[in-house]
Amino acid sequence: MPLTLKIESNTVLKRKPIQSSELPEDQKQAIEAGKEYQIDSYTIDRGHVRCFFTKDTFKDTNVWYAFGKHVKIFRDTQVYPRSLPATLKLNVPYKSQRDNVLNPDGACNVTSIAMCLHYLGAARKESAGQFEDELYNHAIRRGYSRHSPYDLAKIVQDYGMRDDFRTDATIEQLRSWLADGNPAVIHGYFTDFGHIVALAGYDERGFFIHDPYGEWFWWGYDLNDPNGNNNKGESLHYSYTMIERLCIPDGNFWVHFISKP
C-alpha cells in the first residue's frame, strides 16, 4: 500500500531541515494546503519529514523536507504523526550518584548513562562494585571526559549500545522516542555547573525523570541521602515548562537518544 503525503497547511518544501528563510530560492518550493502526493518512504529529522516522492519532482529532485507540523502521512490509516499513549513509564532502574565511591557529587553523567545501559541489558565488564563507578573508571582508562557529551556517547557505544546525541532535539522527538521503549539522557542547568538526568517516561504535562542527585527545587536540591532516603530523585515529574527553562534556554536541547544497536 503506497504512502500518501497530505499537506495540512500552506508550507514550503526544503532541501535542508532548516528555516526556509535561510535557503536560496532553488532549494525551496511553496506548496498549498490540501495537496496530496504519493511518496515511497520518509524519515524524521529535526522536526521535519524527509520525503522521497514517487512521481513528483520539484526543481529536478524528488527528495524534500517538509515541516512536520504542516503535514500528515497515511497508509490506509494515519502513520505520521503517530498517536502516542497519553502517559508512559518505562522500567528504567533508578541509581543515585550520591552513594558512588567515585566523585559522588560530580558523577551525574555516568550515573544517568548507567541507568539507561542497565535498562537496555548492557553487559558489564566488571563483576564487583556499582555500574556507575565502573563507567567512571572506564572513562578514565579510555581518556574520555565525562563532561563531553560526545565522550559519553562513546561510553554507551563501548558497552554495545547506540547513542544518537543531538544538540537540537525537541520535546516531541523525546516523547516519541520514549513511546518506542527507549530511554534517554538530557543535559540542563539544574545546577550552576550543569547537570544530567535520565528520562523514564512522560505524560501530558511533563517528563518522568530519574534525577541521580535528588529532587530539584527553585532554591536548589533536596539531595539524596546515602544514609537515609537515597531515592529522592526517582521518577520525579518535571514539567515541560520547567524542562524548557532549564534545558532549552537558548533553543538548543542536548539529548542522548540511547537504544540497542
PDB file of C-alpha atoms in Angstrom:
ATOM      1  CA  MET A   1       0.000   0.000   0.000  1.00  0.00           C
ATOM      2  CA  PRO A   2       1.565   3.338  -1.052  1.00  0.00           C
ATOM      3  CA  LEU A   3       2.175   6.195   1.322  1.00  0.00           C
ATOM      4  CA  THR A   4       0.280   9.441   0.853  1.00  0.00           C
ATOM      5  CA  LEU A   5       1.639  12.795   1.979  1.00  0.00           C
ATOM      6  CA  LYS A   6      -1.124  15.294   2.752  1.00  0.00           C
ATOM      7  CA  ILE A   7      -0.290  18.987   3.087  1.00  0.00           C
ATOM      8  CA  GLU A   8      -2.303  20.333   6.033  1.00  0.00           C
ATOM      9  CA  SER A   9      -1.144  23.974   5.922  1.00  0.00           C
ATOM     10  CA  ASN A  10       0.438  26.221   3.340  1.00  0.00           C
ATOM     11  CA  THR A  11       4.082  25.268   3.575  1.00  0.00           C
ATOM     12  CA  VAL A  12       7.476  25.314   1.918  1.00  0.00           C
ATOM     13  CA  LEU A  13       9.284  22.142   0.919  1.00  0.00           C
ATOM     14  CA  LYS A  14      13.003  22.465   1.596  1.00  0.00           C
ATOM     15  CA  ARG A  15      16.232  20.774   0.605  1.00  0.00           C
ATOM     16  CA  LYS A  16      17.519  21.054   4.186  1.00  0.00           C
ATOM     17  CA  PRO A  17      15.653  20.821   7.529  1.00  0.00           C
ATOM     18  CA  ILE A  18      16.241  24.469   8.461  1.00  0.00           C
ATOM     19  CA  GLN A  19      14.281  27.726   8.303  1.00  0.00           C
ATOM     20  CA  SER A  20      13.145  28.394   4.727  1.00  0.00           C
ATOM     21  CA  SER A  21      14.369  31.993   5.059  1.00  0.00           C
ATOM     22  CA  GLU A  22      17.927  30.640   5.292  1.00  0.00           C
ATOM     23  CA  LEU A  23      17.689  28.803   1.960  1.00  0.00           C
ATOM     24  CA  PRO A  24      18.144  30.140  -1.582  1.00  0.00           C
ATOM     25  CA  GLU A  25      15.153  30.008  -3.913  1.00  0.00           C
ATOM     26  CA  ASP A  26      16.414  26.949  -5.782  1.00  0.00           C
ATOM     27  CA  GLN A  27      16.315  24.953  -2.521  1.00  0.00           C
ATOM     28  CA  LYS A  28      12.693  25.569  -1.566  1.00  0.00           C
ATOM     29  CA  GLN A  29       9.259  25.075  -3.098  1.00  0.00           C
ATOM     30  CA  ALA A  30       5.986  26.617  -1.896  1.00  0.00           C
ATOM     31  CA  ILE A  31       3.065  24.158  -1.628  1.00  0.00           C
ATOM     32  CA  GLU A  32      -0.588  24.960  -0.919  1.00  0.00           C
ATOM     33  CA  ALA A  33      -2.682  23.282   1.772  1.00  0.00           C
ATOM     34  CA  GLY A  34      -4.829  20.409   0.544  1.00  0.00           C
ATOM     35  CA  LYS A  35      -2.313  18.959  -1.898  1.00  0.00           C
ATOM     36  CA  GLU A  36      -1.631  15.214  -1.744  1.00  0.00           C
ATOM     37  CA  TYR A  37       1.380  13.330  -3.068  1.00  0.00           C
ATOM     38  CA  GLN A  38       2.442   9.704  -3.247  1.00  0.00           C
ATOM     39  CA  ILE A  39       5.784   9.009  -1.545  1.00  0.00           C
ATOM     40  CA  ASP A  40       7.963   5.912  -1.441  1.00  0.00           C
ATOM     41  CA  SER A  41       9.333   6.462   2.056  1.00  0.00           C
ATOM     42  CA  TYR A  42      10.086   9.060   4.712  1.00  0.00           C
ATOM     43  CA  THR A  43      12.348   9.711   7.685  1.00  0.00           C
ATOM     44  CA  ILE A  44      12.136  12.155  10.598  1.00  0.00           C
ATOM     45  CA  ASP A  45      14.898  14.703  11.132  1.00  0.00           C
ATOM     46  CA  ARG A  46      14.910  17.760  13.418  1.00  0.00           C
ATOM     47  CA  GLY A  47      11.180  18.316  13.381  1.00  0.00           C
ATOM     48  CA  HIS A  48      10.931  17.758   9.627  1.00  0.00           C
ATOM     49  CA  VAL A  49       9.827  14.868   7.427  1.00  0.00           C
ATOM     50  CA  ARG A  50      12.245  13.919   4.674  1.00  0.00           C
ATOM     51  CA  CYS A  51      10.058  12.667   1.820  1.00  0.00           C
ATOM     52  CA  PHE A  52      11.001  10.622  -1.224  1.00  0.00           C
ATOM     53  CA  PHE A  53       8.332  11.476  -3.797  1.00  0.00           C
ATOM     54  CA  THR A  54       7.219   8.641  -6.075  1.00  0.00           C
ATOM     55  CA  LYS A  55       6.070  10.566  -9.144  1.00  0.00           C
ATOM     56  CA  ASP A  56       6.586  14.256  -8.449  1.00  0.00           C
ATOM     57  CA  THR A  57       9.768  16.267  -8.741  1.00  0.00           C
ATOM     58  CA  PHE A  58      10.381  19.893  -7.875  1.00  0.00           C
ATOM     59  CA  LYS A  59      13.399  21.722  -9.245  1.00  0.00           C
ATOM     60  CA  ASP A  60      14.893  18.491 -10.591  1.00  0.00           C
ATOM     61  CA  THR A  61      14.749  16.428  -7.411  1.00  0.00           C
ATOM     62  CA  ASN A  62      12.227  14.170  -5.696  1.00  0.00           C
ATOM     63  CA  VAL A  63      13.724  14.400  -2.180  1.00  0.00           C
ATOM     64  CA  TRP A  64      12.404  17.218   0.012  1.00  0.00           C
ATOM     65  CA  TYR A  65      11.931  18.119   3.667  1.00  0.00           C
ATOM     66  CA  ALA A  66       8.514  19.189   4.942  1.00  0.00           C
ATOM     67  CA  PHE A  67       7.938  20.858   8.317  1.00  0.00           C
ATOM     68  CA  GLY A  68       6.450  18.117  10.494  1.00  0.00           C
ATOM     69  CA  LYS A  69       3.542  20.158  11.848  1.00  0.00           C
ATOM     70  CA  HIS A  70       2.352  21.060   8.337  1.00  0.00           C
ATOM     71  CA  VAL A  71       1.835  17.517   7.002  1.00  0.00           C
ATOM     72  CA  LYS A  72       0.284  14.136   7.668  1.00  0.00           C
ATOM     73  CA  ILE A  73       1.185  10.780   6.139  1.00  0.00           C
ATOM     74  CA  PHE A  74      -1.259   7.950   5.527  1.00  0.00           C
ATOM     75  CA  ARG A  75      -1.073   4.283   4.601  1.00  0.00           C
ATOM     76  CA  ASP A  76      -4.738   3.295   4.910  1.00  0.00           C
ATOM     77  CA  THR A  77      -4.641   4.929   8.343  1.00  0.00           C
ATOM     78  CA  GLN A  78      -2.530   7.821   9.587  1.00  0.00           C
ATOM     79  CA  VAL A  79       1.095   6.839  10.234  1.00  0.00           C
ATOM     80  CA  TYR A  80       2.563  10.326  10.841  1.00  0.00           C
ATOM     81  CA  PRO A  81       2.328  11.964  13.241  1.00  0.00           C
ATOM     82  CA  ARG A  82       1.535   8.769  15.062  1.00  0.00           C
ATOM     83  CA  SER A  83      -0.777   8.615  18.021  1.00  0.00           C
ATOM     84  CA  LEU A  84       1.188   8.295  21.266  1.00  0.00           C
ATOM     85  CA  PRO A  85      -0.101   6.994  24.598  1.00  0.00           C
ATOM     86  CA  ALA A  86      -1.100   9.871  26.865  1.00  0.00           C
ATOM     87  CA  THR A  87       1.022   8.513  29.712  1.00  0.00           C
ATOM     88  CA  LEU A  88       4.037   6.228  29.603  1.00  0.00           C
ATOM     89  CA  LYS A  89       6.528   4.920  32.164  1.00  0.00           C
ATOM     90  CA  LEU A  90       9.496   2.699  31.339  1.00  0.00           C
ATOM     91  CA  ASN A  91      11.008   0.340  33.902  1.00  0.00           C
ATOM     92  CA  VAL A  92      14.327   2.154  33.909  1.00  0.00           C
ATOM     93  CA  PRO A  93      16.140   1.265  37.160  1.00  0.00           C
ATOM     94  CA  TYR A  94      16.943   4.240  39.369  1.00  0.00           C
ATOM     95  CA  LYS A  95      20.508   4.885  40.529  1.00  0.00           C
ATOM     96  CA  SER A  96      21.663   7.572  42.944  1.00  0.00           C
ATOM     97  CA  GLN A  97      25.012   9.229  42.321  1.00  0.00           C
ATOM     98  CA  ARG A  98      25.400  10.136  45.980  1.00  0.00           C
ATOM     99  CA  ASP A  99      26.408   6.644  47.059  1.00  0.00           C
ATOM    100  CA  ASN A 100      29.055   6.352  44.356  1.00  0.00           C
ATOM    101  CA  VAL A 101      32.567   5.526  45.519  1.00  0.00           C
ATOM    102  CA  LEU A 102      33.997   7.898  42.903  1.00  0.00           C
ATOM    103  CA  ASN A 103      33.068  11.594  42.976  1.00  0.00           C
ATOM    104  CA  PRO A 104      29.501  11.172  44.308  1.00  0.00           C
ATOM    105  CA  ASP A 105      28.642  14.862  43.883  1.00  0.00           C
ATOM    106  CA  GLY A 106      30.010  15.096  40.343  1.00  0.00           C
ATOM    107  CA  ALA A 107      29.065  11.851  38.612  1.00  0.00           C
ATOM    108  CA  CYS A 108      25.553  12.628  37.377  1.00  0.00           C
ATOM    109  CA  ASN A 109      26.746  11.914  33.826  1.00  0.00           C
ATOM    110  CA  VAL A 110      27.909   8.312  34.185  1.00  0.00           C
ATOM    111  CA  THR A 111      25.139   7.562  36.701  1.00  0.00           C
ATOM    112  CA  SER A 112      22.438   8.636  34.239  1.00  0.00           C
ATOM    113  CA  ILE A 113      24.139   6.654  31.479  1.00  0.00           C
ATOM    114  CA  ALA A 114      24.326   3.610  33.787  1.00  0.00           C
ATOM    115  CA  MET A 115      20.549   3.709  34.319  1.00  0.00           C
ATOM    116  CA  CYS A 116      19.942   3.524  30.572  1.00  0.00           C
ATOM    117  CA  LEU A 117      22.547   0.841  29.925  1.00  0.00           C
ATOM    118  CA  HIS A 118      21.151  -1.272  32.773  1.00  0.00           C
ATOM    119  CA  TYR A 119      17.628  -0.910  31.364  1.00  0.00           C
ATOM    120  CA  LEU A 120      18.787  -1.996  27.897  1.00  0.00           C
ATOM    121  CA  GLY A 121      20.620  -5.021  29.284  1.00  0.00           C
ATOM    122  CA  ALA A 122      24.180  -3.938  28.521  1.00  0.00           C
ATOM    123  CA  ALA A 123      26.763  -6.409  29.791  1.00  0.00           C
ATOM    124  CA  ARG A 124      29.093  -5.118  32.475  1.00  0.00           C
ATOM    125  CA  LYS A 125      32.858  -5.507  32.134  1.00  0.00           C
ATOM    126  CA  GLU A 126      33.466  -5.867  35.893  1.00  0.00           C
ATOM    127  CA  SER A 127      31.789  -8.167  38.412  1.00  0.00           C
ATOM    128  CA  ALA A 128      32.176  -6.031  41.539  1.00  0.00           C
ATOM    129  CA  GLY A 129      31.047  -2.571  42.572  1.00  0.00           C
ATOM    130  CA  GLN A 130      28.401  -0.268  41.153  1.00  0.00           C
ATOM    131  CA  PHE A 131      27.867   0.084  37.413  1.00  0.00           C
ATOM    132  CA  GLU A 132      28.225   3.866  37.583  1.00  0.00           C
ATOM    133  CA  ASP A 133      31.639   3.612  39.267  1.00  0.00           C
ATOM    134  CA  GLU A 134      32.653   1.121  36.592  1.00  0.00           C
ATOM    135  CA  LEU A 135      31.713   3.642  33.893  1.00  0.00           C
ATOM    136  CA  TYR A 136      33.625   6.382  35.733  1.00  0.00           C
ATOM    137  CA  ASN A 137      36.772   4.227  35.707  1.00  0.00           C
ATOM    138  CA  HIS A 138      36.167   3.208  32.096  1.00  0.00           C
ATOM    139  CA  ALA A 139      36.152   6.873  31.074  1.00  0.00           C
ATOM    140  CA  ILE A 140      39.448   7.468  32.880  1.00  0.00           C
ATOM    141  CA  ARG A 141      41.112   4.449  31.279  1.00  0.00           C
ATOM    142  CA  ARG A 142      39.984   5.495  27.800  1.00  0.00           C
ATOM    143  CA  GLY A 143      40.953   9.133  28.278  1.00  0.00           C
ATOM    144  CA  TYR A 144      37.349  10.286  27.953  1.00  0.00           C
ATOM    145  CA  SER A 145      35.963  13.436  29.528  1.00  0.00           C
ATOM    146  CA  ARG A 146      32.759  12.814  31.474  1.00  0.00           C
ATOM    147  CA  HIS A 147      31.845  16.417  30.723  1.00  0.00           C
ATOM    148  CA  SER A 148      31.891  15.883  26.945  1.00  0.00           C
ATOM    149  CA  PRO A 149      28.574  14.645  25.530  1.00  0.00           C
ATOM    150  CA  TYR A 150      30.455  13.048  22.656  1.00  0.00           C
ATOM    151  CA  ASP A 151      32.652  11.075  25.056  1.00  0.00           C
ATOM    152  CA  LEU A 152      29.564   9.978  26.987  1.00  0.00           C
ATOM    153  CA  ALA A 153      28.214   8.657  23.686  1.00  0.00           C
ATOM    154  CA  LYS A 154      31.473   6.720  23.252  1.00  0.00           C
ATOM    155  CA  ILE A 155      30.933   5.080  26.644  1.00  0.00           C
ATOM    156  CA  VAL A 156      27.475   3.925  25.546  1.00  0.00           C
ATOM    157  CA  GLN A 157      28.937   2.535  22.317  1.00  0.00           C
ATOM    158  CA  ASP A 158      31.781   0.803  24.196  1.00  0.00           C
ATOM    159  CA  TYR A 159      29.095  -1.103  26.104  1.00  0.00           C
ATOM    160  CA  GLY A 160      27.421  -2.298  22.921  1.00  0.00           C
ATOM    161  CA  MET A 161      24.567   0.184  22.727  1.00  0.00           C
ATOM    162  CA  ARG A 162      23.764   3.100  20.444  1.00  0.00           C
ATOM    163  CA  ASP A 163      23.821   6.777  21.445  1.00  0.00           C
ATOM    164  CA  ASP A 164      22.463   9.271  18.936  1.00  0.00           C
ATOM    165  CA  PHE A 165      23.480  12.530  20.622  1.00  0.00           C
ATOM    166  CA  ARG A 166      21.790  15.680  19.323  1.00  0.00           C
ATOM    167  CA  THR A 167      22.065  19.326  20.251  1.00  0.00           C
ATOM    168  CA  ASP A 168      18.813  20.305  18.536  1.00  0.00           C
ATOM    169  CA  ALA A 169      16.347  17.744  19.890  1.00  0.00           C
ATOM    170  CA  THR A 170      12.699  18.538  20.601  1.00  0.00           C
ATOM    171  CA  ILE A 171      10.276  17.544  23.321  1.00  0.00           C
ATOM    172  CA  GLU A 172       8.098  15.902  20.662  1.00  0.00           C
ATOM    173  CA  GLN A 173      11.008  13.739  19.481  1.00  0.00           C
ATOM    174  CA  LEU A 174      11.699  12.674  23.051  1.00  0.00           C
ATOM    175  CA  ARG A 175       8.100  11.664  23.665  1.00  0.00           C
ATOM    176  CA  SER A 176       8.089   9.561  20.502  1.00  0.00           C
ATOM    177  CA  TRP A 177      11.447   8.006  21.444  1.00  0.00           C
ATOM    178  CA  LEU A 178      10.202   7.011  24.874  1.00  0.00           C
ATOM    179  CA  ALA A 179       6.990   5.633  23.358  1.00  0.00           C
ATOM    180  CA  ASP A 180       9.176   3.241  21.345  1.00  0.00           C
ATOM    181  CA  GLY A 181      10.510   1.856  24.627  1.00  0.00           C
ATOM    182  CA  ASN A 182      13.867   3.635  24.555  1.00  0.00           C
ATOM    183  CA  PRO A 183      15.412   5.659  27.406  1.00  0.00           C
ATOM    184  CA  ALA A 184      17.194   8.989  27.043  1.00  0.00           C
ATOM    185  CA  VAL A 185      19.567  11.276  28.914  1.00  0.00           C
ATOM    186  CA  ILE A 186      19.285  15.067  28.852  1.00  0.00           C
ATOM    187  CA  HIS A 187      21.609  17.940  29.773  1.00  0.00           C
ATOM    188  CA  GLY A 188      20.400  21.021  31.627  1.00  0.00           C
ATOM    189  CA  TYR A 189      21.180  23.831  34.059  1.00  0.00           C
ATOM    190  CA  PHE A 190      19.644  22.305  37.162  1.00  0.00           C
ATOM    191  CA  THR A 191      22.860  23.456  38.873  1.00  0.00           C
ATOM    192  CA  ASP A 192      25.227  26.319  38.066  1.00  0.00           C
ATOM    193  CA  PHE A 193      27.718  23.888  36.558  1.00  0.00           C
ATOM    194  CA  GLY A 194      25.133  21.930  34.596  1.00  0.00           C
ATOM    195  CA  HIS A 195      23.522  18.603  35.389  1.00  0.00           C
ATOM    196  CA  ILE A 196      22.453  15.431  33.598  1.00  0.00           C
ATOM    197  CA  VAL A 197      19.367  13.289  34.251  1.00  0.00           C
ATOM    198  CA  ALA A 198      17.728  10.203  32.749  1.00  0.00           C
ATOM    199  CA  LEU A 199      14.224  10.100  31.261  1.00  0.00           C
ATOM    200  CA  ALA A 200      11.887   7.242  32.105  1.00  0.00           C
ATOM    201  CA  GLY A 201       8.527   8.394  30.729  1.00  0.00           C
ATOM    202  CA  TYR A 202       6.102  11.233  30.149  1.00  0.00           C
ATOM    203  CA  ASP A 203       2.515  12.383  30.473  1.00  0.00           C
ATOM    204  CA  GLU A 204       0.571  15.318  29.051  1.00  0.00           C
ATOM    205  CA  ARG A 205       2.266  17.820  31.378  1.00  0.00           C
ATOM    206  CA  GLY A 206       5.883  16.711  31.587  1.00  0.00           C
ATOM    207  CA  PHE A 207       8.539  14.016  31.793  1.00  0.00           C
ATOM    208  CA  PHE A 208       9.145  11.384  34.456  1.00  0.00           C
ATOM    209  CA  ILE A 209      12.760  11.966  35.407  1.00  0.00           C
ATOM    210  CA  HIS A 210      15.318   9.847  37.226  1.00  0.00           C
ATOM    211  CA  ASP A 211      17.453  12.582  38.774  1.00  0.00           C
ATOM    212  CA  PRO A 212      20.557  10.946  40.279  1.00  0.00           C
ATOM    213  CA  TYR A 213      21.231  13.897  42.592  1.00  0.00           C
ATOM    214  CA  GLY A 214      17.845  14.152  44.316  1.00  0.00           C
ATOM    215  CA  GLU A 215      14.830  16.410  43.737  1.00  0.00           C
ATOM    216  CA  TRP A 216      15.278  19.842  42.156  1.00  0.00           C
ATOM    217  CA  PHE A 217      13.501  22.912  43.538  1.00  0.00           C
ATOM    218  CA  TRP A 218      13.839  26.557  42.579  1.00  0.00           C
ATOM    219  CA  TRP A 219      16.005  27.101  45.672  1.00  0.00           C
ATOM    220  CA  GLY A 220      18.278  24.140  44.986  1.00  0.00           C
ATOM    221  CA  TYR A 221      18.290  20.385  45.640  1.00  0.00           C
ATOM    222  CA  ASP A 222      16.775  18.133  48.254  1.00  0.00           C
ATOM    223  CA  LEU A 223      19.728  15.772  47.988  1.00  0.00           C
ATOM    224  CA  ASN A 224      19.647  12.015  48.052  1.00  0.00           C
ATOM    225  CA  ASP A 225      20.964  10.744  51.380  1.00  0.00           C
ATOM    226  CA  PRO A 226      23.102   7.584  51.217  1.00  0.00           C
ATOM    227  CA  ASN A 227      22.446   7.092  54.943  1.00  0.00           C
ATOM    228  CA  GLY A 228      18.707   7.696  54.684  1.00  0.00           C
ATOM    229  CA  ASN A 229      16.401   8.254  51.710  1.00  0.00           C
ATOM    230  CA  ASN A 230      18.694   7.748  48.742  1.00  0.00           C
ATOM    231  CA  ASN A 231      15.860   7.643  46.196  1.00  0.00           C
ATOM    232  CA  LYS A 232      14.520  11.195  46.373  1.00  0.00           C
ATOM    233  CA  GLY A 233      15.236  11.669  42.674  1.00  0.00           C
ATOM    234  CA  GLU A 234      13.360   8.592  41.475  1.00  0.00           C
ATOM    235  CA  SER A 235      10.547   9.024  38.933  1.00  0.00           C
ATOM    236  CA  LEU A 236      10.083  12.742  39.543  1.00  0.00           C
ATOM    237  CA  HIS A 237       7.636  14.722  37.432  1.00  0.00           C
ATOM    238  CA  TYR A 238       9.412  17.681  35.828  1.00  0.00           C
ATOM    239  CA  SER A 239       7.005  19.772  33.737  1.00  0.00           C
ATOM    240  CA  TYR A 240       7.652  20.645  30.096  1.00  0.00           C
ATOM    241  CA  THR A 241       7.773  24.301  31.135  1.00  0.00           C
ATOM    242  CA  MET A 242      10.500  23.509  33.641  1.00  0.00           C
ATOM    243  CA  ILE A 243      12.436  21.472  31.065  1.00  0.00           C
ATOM    244  CA  GLU A 244      12.210  24.324  28.558  1.00  0.00           C
ATOM    245  CA  ARG A 245      13.501  26.780  31.157  1.00  0.00           C
ATOM    246  CA  LEU A 246      16.356  24.649  32.489  1.00  0.00           C
ATOM    247  CA  CYS A 247      17.348  22.590  29.446  1.00  0.00           C
ATOM    248  CA  ILE A 248      16.429  24.682  26.389  1.00  0.00           C
ATOM    249  CA  PRO A 249      17.059  28.305  27.461  1.00  0.00           C
ATOM    250  CA  ASP A 250      18.844  29.183  24.207  1.00  0.00           C
ATOM    251  CA  GLY A 251      16.809  26.930  21.904  1.00  0.00           C
ATOM    252  CA  ASN A 252      19.367  24.098  21.952  1.00  0.00           C
ATOM    253  CA  PHE A 253      18.296  20.850  23.610  1.00  0.00           C
ATOM    254  CA  TRP A 254      21.113  18.373  24.288  1.00  0.00           C
ATOM    255  CA  VAL A 255      19.771  14.828  24.315  1.00  0.00           C
ATOM    256  CA  HIS A 256      21.290  11.343  24.195  1.00  0.00           C
ATOM    257  CA  PHE A 257      18.843   9.052  22.377  1.00  0.00           C
ATOM    258  CA  ILE A 258      20.018   5.681  23.701  1.00  0.00           C
ATOM    259  CA  SER A 259      18.926   2.317  22.306  1.00  0.00           C
ATOM    260  CA  LYS A 260      20.008  -1.169  21.395  1.00  0.00           C
ATOM    261  CA  PRO A 261      22.041  -1.284  18.147  1.00  0.00           C
TER     262      PRO A 261
END
